[in-house]
CSV table of C-alpha atoms in Angstrom, one decimal:
chain,number,residue,atom,x,y,z
A,205,SER,CA,-10.2,-12.6,2.7
A,206,GLN,CA,-6.8,-10.2,2.4
A,207,GLN,CA,-4.2,-12.1,0.1
A,208,GLY,CA,-1.6,-11.3,2.8
A,209,GLU,CA,-1.5,-12.0,6.5
A,210,GLU,CA,1.0,-10.9,8.1
A,211,ASP,CA,1.9,-12.8,12.4
A,212,PRO,CA,2.1,-11.3,14.5
A,213,GLN,CA,-0.2,-8.4,14.6
A,214,ALA,CA,1.6,-6.2,16.9
A,215,LEU,CA,5.5,-7.2,18.3
A,216,SER,CA,7.2,-4.7,21.4
A,217,ILE,CA,11.1,-5.6,21.5
A,218,GLN,CA,13.7,-3.9,23.0
A,219,GLU,CA,16.3,-1.8,21.3
A,220,GLY,CA,18.9,-3.7,19.8
A,221,GLU,CA,16.5,-6.8,19.5
A,222,ASN,CA,16.0,-9.2,16.6
A,223,ALA,CA,11.8,-8.2,15.0
A,224,THR,CA,10.9,-11.0,13.0
A,225,MET,CA,7.6,-10.4,11.2
A,226,ASN,CA,6.0,-13.3,8.8
A,227,CYS,CA,3.4,-13.3,6.0
A,228,SER,CA,1.6,-15.8,4.5
A,229,TYR,CA,-0.5,-15.9,1.2
A,230,LYS,CA,-2.8,-18.3,-0.9
A,231,THR,CA,-2.2,-17.9,-4.4
A,232,SER,CA,1.0,-18.3,-6.7
A,233,ILE,CA,3.2,-15.5,-6.5
A,234,ASN,CA,5.5,-13.1,-9.3
A,235,ASN,CA,6.9,-11.6,-6.1
A,236,LEU,CA,6.7,-10.6,-3.1
A,237,GLN,CA,7.5,-6.9,-1.3
A,238,TRP,CA,7.8,-5.6,1.9
A,239,TYR,CA,6.5,-1.6,3.1
A,240,ARG,CA,7.4,-0.1,5.9
A,241,GLN,CA,4.4,2.8,6.7
A,242,ASN,CA,5.1,5.0,9.7
A,243,SER,CA,2.7,6.8,12.0
A,244,GLY,CA,0.1,9.1,9.7
A,245,ARG,CA,2.6,8.2,6.4
A,246,GLY,CA,2.5,6.7,3.2
A,247,LEU,CA,4.0,3.4,2.5
A,248,VAL,CA,7.9,3.1,2.1
A,249,HIS,CA,9.0,0.1,0.3
A,250,LEU,CA,11.5,-1.8,1.9
A,251,ILE,CA,12.8,-5.0,-0.9
A,252,LEU,CA,10.9,-7.0,-3.3
A,253,ILE,CA,11.6,-10.3,-3.4
A,254,ARG,CA,10.8,-12.7,-6.7
A,255,SER,CA,9.7,-15.8,-6.5
A,256,ASN,CA,12.2,-17.7,-7.8
A,257,GLU,CA,14.4,-16.5,-5.1
A,258,ARG,CA,14.7,-17.1,-1.8
A,259,GLU,CA,16.7,-15.1,0.4
A,260,LYS,CA,17.5,-11.5,0.2
A,261,HIS,CA,19.3,-8.7,2.0
A,262,SER,CA,19.4,-5.5,2.3
A,263,GLY,CA,21.6,-3.8,5.0
A,264,ARG,CA,19.8,-4.6,8.7
A,265,LEU,CA,17.2,-6.4,6.5
A,266,ARG,CA,16.5,-10.0,5.9
A,267,VAL,CA,13.4,-11.3,3.6
A,268,THR,CA,13.0,-14.7,3.1
A,269,LEU,CA,10.8,-16.3,0.7
A,270,ASP,CA,8.9,-20.3,0.7
A,271,THR,CA,7.1,-20.9,-2.0
A,272,SER,CA,5.8,-24.1,-0.9
A,273,LYS,CA,4.7,-23.4,1.8
A,274,LYS,CA,3.2,-20.2,0.5
A,275,SER,CA,5.3,-17.7,3.4
A,276,SER,CA,7.5,-14.8,3.8
A,277,SER,CA,9.4,-13.4,6.3
A,278,LEU,CA,11.0,-10.0,7.5
A,279,LEU,CA,14.1,-10.3,9.8
A,280,ILE,CA,15.0,-6.7,10.9
A,281,THR,CA,18.6,-6.7,12.8
A,282,ALA,CA,19.8,-4.9,16.0
A,283,SER,CA,16.8,-3.0,15.6
A,284,ARG,CA,16.7,0.9,16.8
A,285,ALA,CA,13.3,2.8,18.1
A,286,ALA,CA,13.5,4.5,14.5
A,287,ASP,CA,12.0,1.1,12.9
A,288,THR,CA,9.0,1.4,15.1
A,289,ALA,CA,6.1,1.1,12.2
A,290,SER,CA,3.7,-0.7,10.2
A,291,TYR,CA,4.9,-3.4,8.1
A,292,PHE,CA,2.9,-4.8,5.4
A,293,CYS,CA,3.5,-7.7,2.7
A,294,ALA,CA,2.4,-7.5,-0.2
A,295,THR,CA,1.7,-9.8,-2.8
A,296,MET,CA,1.5,-9.5,-6.9
A,297,ALA,CA,-0.8,-13.0,-7.6
A,298,SER,CA,0.7,-15.1,-11.2
A,299,GLY,CA,-0.5,-13.1,-14.1
A,300,THR,CA,-1.9,-9.8,-12.5
A,301,TYR,CA,-0.4,-6.8,-11.9
A,302,LYS,CA,-2.0,-6.1,-8.9
A,303,TYR,CA,-0.5,-6.4,-5.4
A,304,ILE,CA,-3.0,-7.5,-2.3
A,305,PHE,CA,-1.4,-6.2,0.7
A,306,GLY,CA,-1.8,-8.1,4.2
A,307,THR,CA,-3.0,-6.8,7.5
A,308,GLY,CA,0.1,-5.2,8.9
A,309,THR,CA,2.5,-6.1,12.2
A,310,ARG,CA,3.0,-3.1,14.5
A,311,LEU,CA,5.8,-3.1,15.5
A,312,LYS,CA,7.3,-1.5,18.8
A,313,VAL,CA,11.2,-0.4,19.0
A,314,LEU,CA,11.4,0.5,23.3
A,315,ALA,CA,14.4,2.3,23.8
B,103,ASP,CA,11.9,14.2,-7.8
B,104,ALA,CA,9.3,14.8,-5.7
B,105,GLY,CA,8.1,11.3,-5.2
B,106,VAL,CA,4.0,11.3,-5.3
B,107,ILE,CA,2.1,14.0,-4.6
B,108,GLN,CA,-1.3,14.0,-2.9
B,109,SER,CA,-3.8,16.9,-1.7
B,110,PRO,CA,-5.3,17.9,-0.2
B,111,ARG,CA,-3.3,16.5,3.1
B,112,HIS,CA,-6.4,16.7,4.7
B,113,GLU,CA,-10.4,16.9,4.6
B,114,VAL,CA,-13.2,16.8,6.2
B,115,THR,CA,-16.9,17.5,4.8
B,116,GLU,CA,-20.4,17.0,5.8
B,117,MET,CA,-22.1,14.4,4.4
B,118,GLY,CA,-23.6,14.6,1.7
B,119,GLN,CA,-20.6,17.0,0.0
B,120,GLU,CA,-18.9,16.3,-2.9
B,121,VAL,CA,-14.6,15.0,-2.1
B,122,THR,CA,-12.5,15.4,-4.8
B,123,LEU,CA,-8.5,14.4,-3.8
B,124,ARG,CA,-5.9,14.5,-6.3
B,125,CYS,CA,-2.6,12.7,-7.5
B,126,LYS,CA,0.3,13.7,-9.6
B,127,PRO,CA,2.3,10.9,-10.2
B,128,ILE,CA,6.2,10.5,-10.5
B,129,SER,CA,7.4,11.5,-13.6
B,130,GLY,CA,7.6,9.3,-16.4
B,131,HIS,CA,5.4,6.5,-14.1
B,132,ASN,CA,2.7,5.2,-16.6
B,133,SER,CA,0.6,3.4,-13.8
B,134,LEU,CA,-1.4,4.7,-11.4
B,135,PHE,CA,-3.4,3.3,-8.2
B,136,TRP,CA,-5.2,5.0,-5.8
B,137,TYR,CA,-6.0,2.8,-2.5
B,138,ARG,CA,-8.1,3.5,0.4
B,139,GLN,CA,-6.6,2.6,4.3
B,140,THR,CA,-9.1,1.2,6.8
B,141,MET,CA,-8.6,-0.1,10.4
B,142,MET,CA,-11.4,-2.5,9.6
B,143,ARG,CA,-9.9,-3.4,6.0
B,144,GLY,CA,-7.0,-2.3,5.6
B,145,LEU,CA,-5.2,-1.1,2.3
B,146,GLU,CA,-7.6,-1.4,-0.5
B,147,LEU,CA,-6.8,-1.5,-4.3
B,148,LEU,CA,-9.8,1.0,-5.2
B,149,ILE,CA,-8.7,1.2,-9.2
B,150,TYR,CA,-5.7,1.0,-11.7
B,151,PHE,CA,-4.6,2.8,-14.7
B,152,ASN,CA,-2.1,3.0,-17.2
B,153,ASN,CA,-1.6,4.7,-19.7
B,154,ASN,CA,-3.9,6.8,-18.1
B,155,VAL,CA,-6.2,4.1,-19.5
B,156,PRO,CA,-8.7,3.0,-16.3
B,157,ILE,CA,-7.8,-1.0,-16.4
B,158,ASP,CA,-9.5,-2.6,-13.3
B,159,ASP,CA,-12.2,-0.2,-11.2
B,160,SER,CA,-13.1,-3.4,-9.6
B,161,GLY,CA,-12.6,-2.2,-6.8
B,162,MET,CA,-14.2,1.0,-6.2
B,163,PRO,CA,-16.6,0.8,-3.6
B,164,GLU,CA,-20.5,2.0,-5.2
B,165,ASP,CA,-21.0,4.6,-8.1
B,166,ARG,CA,-21.0,7.4,-5.5
B,167,PHE,CA,-17.1,6.8,-6.4
B,168,SER,CA,-14.8,7.9,-9.2
B,169,ALA,CA,-11.8,8.6,-10.8
B,170,LYS,CA,-10.0,10.1,-14.2
B,171,MET,CA,-6.9,10.6,-15.3
B,172,PRO,CA,-6.8,13.1,-17.6
B,173,ASN,CA,-3.1,13.1,-18.4
B,174,ALA,CA,0.2,11.6,-17.4
B,175,SER,CA,1.0,14.0,-14.7
B,176,PHE,CA,-2.8,13.9,-12.8
B,177,SER,CA,-5.5,11.7,-11.5
B,178,THR,CA,-8.3,12.5,-9.3
B,179,LEU,CA,-10.7,10.2,-7.3
B,180,LYS,CA,-14.0,11.9,-6.6
B,181,ILE,CA,-17.1,10.7,-4.4
B,182,GLN,CA,-20.3,12.4,-4.7
B,183,PRO,CA,-22.3,12.4,-2.6
B,184,SER,CA,-20.0,12.0,0.2
B,185,GLU,CA,-21.0,9.5,3.2
B,186,PRO,CA,-19.4,8.9,7.0
B,187,ARG,CA,-18.1,5.8,5.8
B,188,ASP,CA,-15.9,6.7,3.2
B,189,SER,CA,-13.7,8.2,6.3
B,190,ALA,CA,-10.3,7.0,5.7
B,191,VAL,CA,-6.6,7.3,4.7
B,192,TYR,CA,-6.7,7.9,0.5
B,193,PHE,CA,-3.7,6.4,-1.1
B,194,CYS,CA,-2.4,7.4,-4.8
B,195,ALA,CA,0.3,5.4,-5.6
B,196,SER,CA,2.6,4.7,-9.0
B,197,ARG,CA,5.2,2.2,-10.5
B,198,VAL,CA,6.7,2.2,-14.5
B,199,GLU,CA,5.2,-0.9,-15.7
B,200,GLY,CA,7.4,-3.2,-17.6
B,201,GLY,CA,10.4,-2.1,-15.5
B,202,LYS,CA,11.0,-2.3,-11.3
B,203,GLU,CA,7.4,-3.5,-9.6
B,204,THR,CA,7.8,-1.1,-6.8
B,205,GLN,CA,5.6,0.7,-6.2
B,206,TYR,CA,6.0,4.7,-4.6
B,207,PHE,CA,3.0,5.5,-2.5
B,208,GLY,CA,2.3,9.6,-1.7
B,209,PRO,CA,1.8,10.4,1.8
B,210,GLY,CA,-2.3,10.2,1.7
B,211,THR,CA,-5.5,12.4,2.0
B,212,ARG,CA,-7.5,11.6,5.4
B,213,LEU,CA,-10.9,12.4,4.6
B,214,LEU,CA,-13.2,12.4,7.5
B,215,VAL,CA,-17.2,12.5,6.7
B,216,LEU,CA,-18.7,14.0,9.1
């Protein structure tokens, strides 16, 4: 099964609201990344958080990591219609070079 | 920088035909990854190259799939013979090994095997 599982699978919110997506994983990790994928496009890197970090910010994005619970969350504040996309977490397990991608959360922001 | 370049962007072929997908990684990146994305299985890693050498091809589904990286600026993924279940979007990604871990993805090749 996949290393990362996102929750919820789909999320629909109004413009201006905050969107929170969660990712759970199974093994010890070196780092965790979040990617965005617009329909029909490739994945775009958003933010990386290392295993010794607990929180990171980048613009309207806030990522938290709880290694004891093996989970991460991505918060998008003041969402915009342009944030409509699928969001994936990717984990690099300790001692490996590979990223394992989760199943993704489909976010729809309504104008 | 032009980013990761993939070609073709779309490919429609008939079952049994050979398909070749191409990738040009970002200049200076020494690691290259091929992924396959489907609705059912999500994003799967097929093969990983480091310094043009295949390091891990455990994700390659069958012998019908093969990948090469003859030099640092070019890689191919070949399917021969193709089958309808190979229909998917195939992504190439590159990164600097030993540097930042960020992978940069190409736009993908959407493959449809009839």
